Backbone atoms as SQL, in Angstrom:
CREATE TABLE atoms (id INTEGER PRIMARY KEY, chain TEXT, resi INTEGER, resn TEXT, atom TEXT, x REAL, y REAL, z REAL);
INSERT INTO atoms VALUES
  (1, 'A', 1, 'MET', 'N', 163.782, 114.606, 151.181),
  (2, 'A', 1, 'MET', 'CA', 163.913, 114.356, 149.761),
  (3, 'A', 1, 'MET', 'C', 164.015, 115.715, 149.059),
  (4, 'A', 2, 'THR', 'N', 164.950, 115.826, 148.173),
  (5, 'A', 2, 'THR', 'CA', 165.123, 117.068, 147.427),
  (6, 'A', 2, 'THR', 'C', 164.085, 117.162, 146.321),
  (7, 'A', 3, 'ALA', 'N', 163.989, 118.336, 145.735),
  (8, 'A', 3, 'ALA', 'CA', 163.048, 118.539, 144.627),
  (9, 'A', 3, 'ALA', 'C', 163.433, 117.665, 143.437),
  (10, 'A', 4, 'THR', 'N', 164.715, 117.528, 143.196),
  (11, 'A', 4, 'THR', 'CA', 165.171, 116.684, 142.086),
  (12, 'A', 4, 'THR', 'C', 164.833, 115.221, 142.343),
  (13, 'A', 5, 'GLY', 'N', 165.042, 114.760, 143.562),
  (14, 'A', 5, 'GLY', 'CA', 164.709, 113.381, 143.910),
  (15, 'A', 5, 'GLY', 'C', 163.227, 113.100, 143.766),
  (16, 'A', 6, 'LEU', 'N', 162.400, 114.057, 144.182),
  (17, 'A', 6, 'LEU', 'CA', 160.955, 113.905, 144.050),
  (18, 'A', 6, 'LEU', 'C', 160.538, 113.850, 142.584),
  (19, 'A', 7, 'LEU', 'N', 161.149, 114.687, 141.761),
  (20, 'A', 7, 'LEU', 'CA', 160.852, 114.690, 140.323),
  (21, 'A', 7, 'LEU', 'C', 161.229, 113.357, 139.685),
  (22, 'A', 8, 'ILE', 'N', 162.392, 112.839, 140.043),
  (23, 'A', 8, 'ILE', 'CA', 162.830, 111.547, 139.499),
  (24, 'A', 8, 'ILE', 'C', 161.894, 110.441, 139.964),
  (25, 'A', 9, 'PHE', 'N', 161.493, 110.479, 141.235),
  (26, 'A', 9, 'PHE', 'CA', 160.564, 109.503, 141.800),
  (27, 'A', 9, 'PHE', 'C', 159.246, 109.504, 141.031),
  (28, 'A', 10, 'LEU', 'N', 158.699, 110.684, 140.771),
  (29, 'A', 10, 'LEU', 'CA', 157.444, 110.797, 140.028),
  (30, 'A', 10, 'LEU', 'C', 157.606, 110.375, 138.568),
  (31, 'A', 11, 'LEU', 'N', 158.729, 110.711, 137.968),
  (32, 'A', 11, 'LEU', 'CA', 158.988, 110.345, 136.576),
  (33, 'A', 11, 'LEU', 'C', 159.102, 108.831, 136.418),
  (34, 'A', 12, 'ILE', 'N', 159.812, 108.190, 137.336),
  (35, 'A', 12, 'ILE', 'CA', 159.930, 106.731, 137.289),
  (36, 'A', 12, 'ILE', 'C', 158.557, 106.084, 137.459),
  (37, 'A', 13, 'GLY', 'N', 157.755, 106.605, 138.383),
  (38, 'A', 13, 'GLY', 'CA', 156.403, 106.082, 138.578),
  (39, 'A', 13, 'GLY', 'C', 155.544, 106.243, 137.340),
  (40, 'A', 14, 'ALA', 'N', 155.640, 107.407, 136.691),
  (41, 'A', 14, 'ALA', 'CA', 154.847, 107.659, 135.484),
  (42, 'A', 14, 'ALA', 'C', 155.255, 106.725, 134.351),
  (43, 'A', 15, 'ILE', 'N', 156.541, 106.558, 134.149),
  (44, 'A', 15, 'ILE', 'CA', 157.033, 105.686, 133.073),
  (45, 'A', 15, 'ILE', 'C', 156.631, 104.236, 133.346),
  (46, 'A', 16, 'ALA', 'N', 156.839, 103.780, 134.572),
  (47, 'A', 16, 'ALA', 'CA', 156.503, 102.394, 134.923),
  (48, 'A', 16, 'ALA', 'C', 155.005, 102.140, 134.793),
  (49, 'A', 17, 'GLY', 'N', 154.186, 103.072, 135.257),
  (50, 'A', 17, 'GLY', 'CA', 152.732, 102.914, 135.149),
  (51, 'A', 17, 'GLY', 'C', 152.269, 102.917, 133.705),
  (52, 'A', 18, 'TRP', 'N', 152.859, 103.778, 132.891),
  (53, 'A', 18, 'TRP', 'CA', 152.500, 103.853, 131.474),
  (54, 'A', 18, 'TRP', 'C', 152.879, 102.559, 130.756),
  (55, 'A', 19, 'LEU', 'N', 154.103, 102.068, 131.001),
  (56, 'A', 19, 'LEU', 'CA', 154.533, 100.819, 130.368),
  (57, 'A', 19, 'LEU', 'C', 153.667, 99.647, 130.817),
  (58, 'A', 20, 'ALA', 'N', 153.343, 99.593, 132.095),
  (59, 'A', 20, 'ALA', 'CA', 152.485, 98.513, 132.589),
  (60, 'A', 20, 'ALA', 'C', 151.101, 98.592, 131.961),
  (61, 'A', 21, 'GLY', 'N', 150.589, 99.800, 131.781),
  (62, 'A', 21, 'GLY', 'CA', 149.289, 99.974, 131.130),
  (63, 'A', 21, 'GLY', 'C', 149.305, 99.512, 129.691),
  (64, 'A', 22, 'LEU', 'N', 150.452, 99.674, 129.014),
  (65, 'A', 22, 'LEU', 'CA', 150.577, 99.188, 127.637),
  (66, 'A', 22, 'LEU', 'C', 150.629, 97.663, 127.591),
  (67, 'A', 23, 'ILE', 'N', 151.309, 97.079, 128.562),
  (68, 'A', 23, 'ILE', 'CA', 151.467, 95.626, 128.576),
  (69, 'A', 23, 'ILE', 'C', 150.168, 94.945, 128.986),
  (70, 'A', 24, 'VAL', 'N', 149.515, 95.460, 130.028),
  (71, 'A', 24, 'VAL', 'CA', 148.240, 94.915, 130.498),
  (72, 'A', 24, 'VAL', 'C', 147.150, 95.720, 129.818),
  (73, 'A', 25, 'ARG', 'N', 146.653, 95.222, 128.728),
  (74, 'A', 25, 'ARG', 'CA', 145.670, 95.950, 127.909),
  (75, 'A', 25, 'ARG', 'C', 144.411, 96.273, 128.707),
  (76, 'A', 26, 'GLY', 'N', 143.800, 97.384, 128.347),
  (77, 'A', 26, 'GLY', 'CA', 142.549, 97.768, 128.973),
  (78, 'A', 26, 'GLY', 'C', 142.710, 98.666, 130.178),
  (79, 'A', 27, 'PHE', 'N', 143.938, 99.020, 130.521),
  (80, 'A', 27, 'PHE', 'CA', 144.166, 99.879, 131.668),
  (81, 'A', 27, 'PHE', 'C', 144.878, 101.142, 131.224),
  (82, 'A', 28, 'GLY', 'N', 144.153, 102.242, 131.243),
  (83, 'A', 28, 'GLY', 'CA', 144.722, 103.545, 130.972),
  (84, 'A', 28, 'GLY', 'C', 144.190, 104.489, 132.030),
  (85, 'A', 29, 'PHE', 'N', 145.056, 104.996, 132.866),
  (86, 'A', 29, 'PHE', 'CA', 144.622, 105.811, 133.988),
  (87, 'A', 29, 'PHE', 'C', 144.993, 107.274, 133.839),
  (88, 'A', 30, 'GLY', 'N', 145.582, 107.663, 132.736),
  (89, 'A', 30, 'GLY', 'CA', 146.042, 109.038, 132.595),
  (90, 'A', 30, 'GLY', 'C', 147.351, 109.240, 133.340),
  (91, 'A', 31, 'LEU', 'N', 147.885, 110.440, 133.278),
  (92, 'A', 31, 'LEU', 'CA', 149.200, 110.709, 133.853),
  (93, 'A', 31, 'LEU', 'C', 149.217, 110.492, 135.365),
  (94, 'A', 32, 'LEU', 'N', 148.279, 111.080, 136.066),
  (95, 'A', 32, 'LEU', 'CA', 148.260, 110.948, 137.524),
  (96, 'A', 32, 'LEU', 'C', 148.033, 109.504, 137.952),
  (97, 'A', 33, 'GLY', 'N', 147.122, 108.818, 137.278),
  (98, 'A', 33, 'GLY', 'CA', 146.868, 107.409, 137.585),
  (99, 'A', 33, 'GLY', 'C', 148.079, 106.540, 137.310),
  (100, 'A', 34, 'ASN', 'N', 148.781, 106.812, 136.205),
  (101, 'A', 34, 'ASN', 'CA', 149.994, 106.046, 135.889),
  (102, 'A', 34, 'ASN', 'C', 151.068, 106.260, 136.943),
  (103, 'A', 35, 'ILE', 'N', 151.194, 107.492, 137.431),
  (104, 'A', 35, 'ILE', 'CA', 152.179, 107.768, 138.477),
  (105, 'A', 35, 'ILE', 'C', 151.835, 106.969, 139.730),
  (106, 'A', 36, 'VAL', 'N', 150.563, 106.989, 140.119),
  (107, 'A', 36, 'VAL', 'CA', 150.139, 106.261, 141.318),
  (108, 'A', 36, 'VAL', 'C', 150.353, 104.758, 141.144),
  (109, 'A', 37, 'VAL', 'N', 149.956, 104.219, 139.989),
  (110, 'A', 37, 'VAL', 'CA', 150.141, 102.785, 139.724),
  (111, 'A', 37, 'VAL', 'C', 151.636, 102.438, 139.727),
  (112, 'A', 38, 'GLY', 'N', 152.458, 103.272, 139.126),
  (113, 'A', 38, 'GLY', 'CA', 153.896, 103.027, 139.096),
  (114, 'A', 38, 'GLY', 'C', 154.527, 103.076, 140.475),
  (115, 'A', 39, 'ILE', 'N', 154.112, 104.027, 141.309),
  (116, 'A', 39, 'ILE', 'CA', 154.677, 104.142, 142.658),
  (117, 'A', 39, 'ILE', 'C', 154.231, 102.966, 143.525),
  (118, 'A', 40, 'ILE', 'N', 152.951, 102.622, 143.466),
  (119, 'A', 40, 'ILE', 'CA', 152.481, 101.460, 144.222),
  (120, 'A', 40, 'ILE', 'C', 153.164, 100.198, 143.706),
  (121, 'A', 41, 'GLY', 'N', 153.340, 100.110, 142.390),
  (122, 'A', 41, 'GLY', 'CA', 154.044, 98.970, 141.803),
  (123, 'A', 41, 'GLY', 'C', 155.485, 98.875, 142.270),
  (124, 'A', 42, 'ALA', 'N', 156.142, 100.018, 142.432),
  (125, 'A', 42, 'ALA', 'CA', 157.527, 100.025, 142.912),
  (126, 'A', 42, 'ALA', 'C', 157.599, 99.472, 144.336),
  (127, 'A', 43, 'PHE', 'N', 156.667, 99.898, 145.185),
  (128, 'A', 43, 'PHE', 'CA', 156.644, 99.375, 146.554),
  (129, 'A', 43, 'PHE', 'C', 156.319, 97.884, 146.552),
  (130, 'A', 44, 'LEU', 'N', 155.378, 97.473, 145.716),
  (131, 'A', 44, 'LEU', 'CA', 154.999, 96.063, 145.624),
  (132, 'A', 44, 'LEU', 'C', 156.178, 95.217, 145.156),
  (133, 'A', 45, 'ALA', 'N', 156.868, 95.679, 144.131),
  (134, 'A', 45, 'ALA', 'CA', 158.024, 94.938, 143.613),
  (135, 'A', 45, 'ALA', 'C', 159.169, 94.933, 144.619),
  (136, 'A', 46, 'GLY', 'N', 159.344, 96.042, 145.345),
  (137, 'A', 46, 'GLY', 'CA', 160.394, 96.107, 146.358),
  (138, 'A', 46, 'GLY', 'C', 160.178, 95.118, 147.485),
  (139, 'A', 47, 'TRP', 'N', 158.931, 94.755, 147.720),
  (140, 'A', 47, 'TRP', 'CA', 158.628, 93.757, 148.741),
  (141, 'A', 47, 'TRP', 'C', 158.595, 92.350, 148.143),
  (142, 'A', 48, 'LEU', 'N', 157.958, 92.201, 146.967),
  (143, 'A', 48, 'LEU', 'CA', 157.700, 90.888, 146.393),
  (144, 'A', 48, 'LEU', 'C', 158.947, 90.237, 145.781),
  (145, 'A', 49, 'LEU', 'N', 159.695, 90.973, 144.991),
  (146, 'A', 49, 'LEU', 'CA', 160.824, 90.360, 144.283),
  (147, 'A', 49, 'LEU', 'C', 161.904, 89.838, 145.228),
  (148, 'A', 50, 'PRO', 'N', 162.334, 90.596, 146.245),
  (149, 'A', 50, 'PRO', 'CA', 163.303, 90.008, 147.179),
  (150, 'A', 50, 'PRO', 'C', 162.744, 88.815, 147.951),
  (151, 'A', 51, 'ALA', 'N', 161.433, 88.827, 148.248),
  (152, 'A', 51, 'ALA', 'CA', 160.821, 87.694, 148.945),
  (153, 'A', 51, 'ALA', 'C', 160.865, 86.439, 148.081),
  (154, 'A', 52, 'LEU', 'N', 160.806, 86.625, 146.752),
  (155, 'A', 52, 'LEU', 'CA', 160.886, 85.490, 145.828),
  (156, 'A', 52, 'LEU', 'C', 162.324, 85.129, 145.472),
  (157, 'A', 53, 'GLY', 'N', 163.280, 85.909, 145.964),
  (158, 'A', 53, 'GLY', 'CA', 164.686, 85.655, 145.675),
  (159, 'A', 53, 'GLY', 'C', 165.126, 86.174, 144.326),
  (160, 'A', 54, 'VAL', 'N', 164.370, 87.107, 143.762),
  (161, 'A', 54, 'VAL', 'CA', 164.697, 87.674, 142.459),
  (162, 'A', 54, 'VAL', 'C', 165.384, 89.011, 142.680),
  (163, 'A', 55, 'GLY', 'N', 166.532, 89.166, 142.085),
  (164, 'A', 55, 'GLY', 'CA', 167.248, 90.430, 142.158),
  (165, 'A', 55, 'GLY', 'C', 168.108, 90.582, 140.925),
  (166, 'A', 56, 'PHE', 'N', 168.132, 91.744, 140.363),
  (167, 'A', 56, 'PHE', 'CA', 168.927, 91.969, 139.168),
  (168, 'A', 56, 'PHE', 'C', 169.288, 93.441, 139.071),
  (169, 'A', 57, 'SER', 'N', 170.258, 93.722, 138.230),
  (170, 'A', 57, 'SER', 'CA', 170.671, 95.094, 137.983),
  (171, 'A', 57, 'SER', 'C', 170.902, 95.234, 136.489),
  (172, 'A', 58, 'LEU', 'N', 170.424, 96.331, 135.943),
  (173, 'A', 58, 'LEU', 'CA', 170.588, 96.578, 134.511),
  (174, 'A', 58, 'LEU', 'C', 171.711, 97.570, 134.233),
  (175, 'A', 59, 'GLY', 'N', 172.549, 97.808, 135.222),
  (176, 'A', 59, 'GLY', 'CA', 173.659, 98.740, 135.053),
  (177, 'A', 59, 'GLY', 'C', 173.318, 100.123, 135.563),
  (178, 'A', 60, 'SER', 'N', 172.268, 100.700, 135.035),
  (179, 'A', 60, 'SER', 'CA', 171.825, 102.031, 135.449),
  (180, 'A', 60, 'SER', 'C', 170.805, 101.891, 136.577),
  (181, 'A', 61, 'PRO', 'N', 171.013, 102.581, 137.689),
  (182, 'A', 61, 'PRO', 'CA', 170.036, 102.489, 138.784),
  (183, 'A', 61, 'PRO', 'C', 168.637, 102.962, 138.380),
  (184, 'A', 62, 'ILE', 'N', 168.551, 103.942, 137.506),
  (185, 'A', 62, 'ILE', 'CA', 167.242, 104.431, 137.076),
  (186, 'A', 62, 'ILE', 'C', 166.533, 103.391, 136.224),
  (187, 'A', 63, 'MET', 'N', 167.245, 102.749, 135.311),
  (188, 'A', 63, 'MET', 'CA', 166.636, 101.698, 134.487),
  (189, 'A', 63, 'MET', 'C', 166.189, 100.521, 135.346),
  (190, 'A', 64, 'THR', 'N', 167.007, 100.153, 136.318),
  (191, 'A', 64, 'THR', 'CA', 166.637, 99.070, 137.220),
  (192, 'A', 64, 'THR', 'C', 165.387, 99.445, 138.006),
  (193, 'A', 65, 'SER', 'N', 165.308, 100.678, 138.472),
  (194, 'A', 65, 'SER', 'CA', 164.135, 101.144, 139.214),
  (195, 'A', 65, 'SER', 'C', 162.887, 101.123, 138.342),
  (196, 'A', 66, 'ILE', 'N', 163.018, 101.544, 137.091),
  (197, 'A', 66, 'ILE', 'CA', 161.878, 101.544, 136.181),
  (198, 'A', 66, 'ILE', 'C', 161.383, 100.122, 135.940),
  (199, 'A', 67, 'VAL', 'N', 162.295, 99.188, 135.723),
  (200, 'A', 67, 'VAL', 'CA', 161.902, 97.799, 135.466),
  (201, 'A', 67, 'VAL', 'C', 161.254, 97.190, 136.707),
  (202, 'A', 68, 'TYR', 'N', 161.841, 97.427, 137.891),
  (203, 'A', 68, 'TYR', 'CA', 161.233, 96.929, 139.130),
  (204, 'A', 68, 'TYR', 'C', 159.824, 97.487, 139.289),
  (205, 'A', 69, 'ALA', 'N', 159.684, 98.807, 139.130),
  (206, 'A', 69, 'ALA', 'CA', 158.370, 99.443, 139.294),
  (207, 'A', 69, 'ALA', 'C', 157.386, 98.934, 138.250),
  (208, 'A', 70, 'MET', 'N', 157.859, 98.705, 137.032),
  (209, 'A', 70, 'MET', 'CA', 156.981, 98.206, 135.978),
  (210, 'A', 70, 'MET', 'C', 156.494, 96.795, 136.302),
  (211, 'A', 71, 'ILE', 'N', 157.369, 95.943, 136.801),
  (212, 'A', 71, 'ILE', 'CA', 156.971, 94.582, 137.181),
  (213, 'A', 71, 'ILE', 'C', 155.920, 94.637, 138.284),
  (214, 'A', 72, 'GLY', 'N', 156.150, 95.465, 139.281),
  (215, 'A', 72, 'GLY', 'CA', 155.175, 95.611, 140.353),
  (216, 'A', 72, 'GLY', 'C', 153.859, 96.175, 139.862),
  (217, 'A', 73, 'ALA', 'N', 153.918, 97.146, 138.934),
  (218, 'A', 73, 'ALA', 'CA', 152.700, 97.747, 138.390),
  (219, 'A', 73, 'ALA', 'C', 151.922, 96.728, 137.556),
  (220, 'A', 74, 'ILE', 'N', 152.616, 95.878, 136.827),
  (221, 'A', 74, 'ILE', 'CA', 151.942, 94.831, 136.059),
  (222, 'A', 74, 'ILE', 'C', 151.223, 93.877, 137.004),
  (223, 'A', 75, 'VAL', 'N', 151.897, 93.465, 138.070),
  (224, 'A', 75, 'VAL', 'CA', 151.260, 92.588, 139.058),
  (225, 'A', 75, 'VAL', 'C', 150.029, 93.276, 139.643),
  (226, 'A', 76, 'LEU', 'N', 150.163, 94.560, 139.974),
  (227, 'A', 76, 'LEU', 'CA', 149.042, 95.315, 140.533),
  (228, 'A', 76, 'LEU', 'C', 147.874, 95.379, 139.559),
  (229, 'A', 77, 'LEU', 'N', 148.137, 95.662, 138.285),
  (230, 'A', 77, 'LEU', 'CA', 147.069, 95.759, 137.293),
  (231, 'A', 77, 'LEU', 'C', 146.392, 94.412, 137.043),
  (232, 'A', 78, 'VAL', 'N', 147.165, 93.332, 137.081),
  (233, 'A', 78, 'VAL', 'CA', 146.583, 92.002, 136.921),
  (234, 'A', 78, 'VAL', 'C', 145.663, 91.698, 138.105),
  (235, 'A', 79, 'ILE', 'N', 146.099, 92.037, 139.313),
  (236, 'A', 79, 'ILE', 'CA', 145.264, 91.815, 140.498),
  (237, 'A', 79, 'ILE', 'C', 143.988, 92.649, 140.398),
  (238, 'A', 80, 'ILE', 'N', 144.108, 93.920, 139.984),
  (239, 'A', 80, 'ILE', 'CA', 142.929, 94.766, 139.821),
  (240, 'A', 80, 'ILE', 'C', 141.986, 94.171, 138.779),
  (241, 'A', 81, 'GLY', 'N', 142.540, 93.671, 137.682),
  (242, 'A', 81, 'GLY', 'CA', 141.718, 93.048, 136.636),
  (243, 'A', 81, 'GLY', 'C', 140.989, 91.816, 137.135),
  (244, 'A', 82, 'LEU', 'N', 141.652, 91.011, 137.961),
  (245, 'A', 82, 'LEU', 'CA', 140.998, 89.819, 138.513),
  (246, 'A', 82, 'LEU', 'C', 139.884, 90.190, 139.484),
  (247, 'A', 83, 'ILE', 'N', 140.113, 91.244, 140.257),
  (248, 'A', 83, 'ILE', 'CA', 139.088, 91.689, 141.202),
  (249, 'A', 83, 'ILE', 'C', 137.879, 92.243, 140.455),
  (250, 'A', 84, 'LYS', 'N', 138.124, 92.983, 139.376),
  (251, 'A', 84, 'LYS', 'CA', 137.019, 93.554, 138.596),
  (252, 'A', 84, 'LYS', 'C', 136.178, 92.465, 137.929),
  (253, 'A', 85, 'ARG', 'N', 136.792, 91.355, 137.539),
  (254, 'A', 85, 'ARG', 'CA', 136.062, 90.253, 136.898),
  (255, 'A', 85, 'ARG', 'C', 135.172, 89.522, 137.877),
  (256, 'A', 86, 'ALA', 'N', 135.597, 89.479, 139.129),
  (257, 'A', 86, 'ALA', 'CA', 134.837, 88.709, 140.140),
  (258, 'A', 86, 'ALA', 'C', 133.595, 89.413, 140.595);
């Protein structure tokens, strides 16, 4: 992976984690936490959405990646919230 690819990967993770934190209230992990949540969310969405038969493209590969990662991060934050309640 090139330095540019790594930067884009981290940026997408940060944006997705931040957006998911805004949508799922009560979760703010800071920059590093948002990156981790976004990256884990991207992997989760990459596995979950095709398994459910969901696939879409928003034209721009970066926008599509951000939306996929955000969906996965939201699912991750909801699961974390349910575990914390139990």
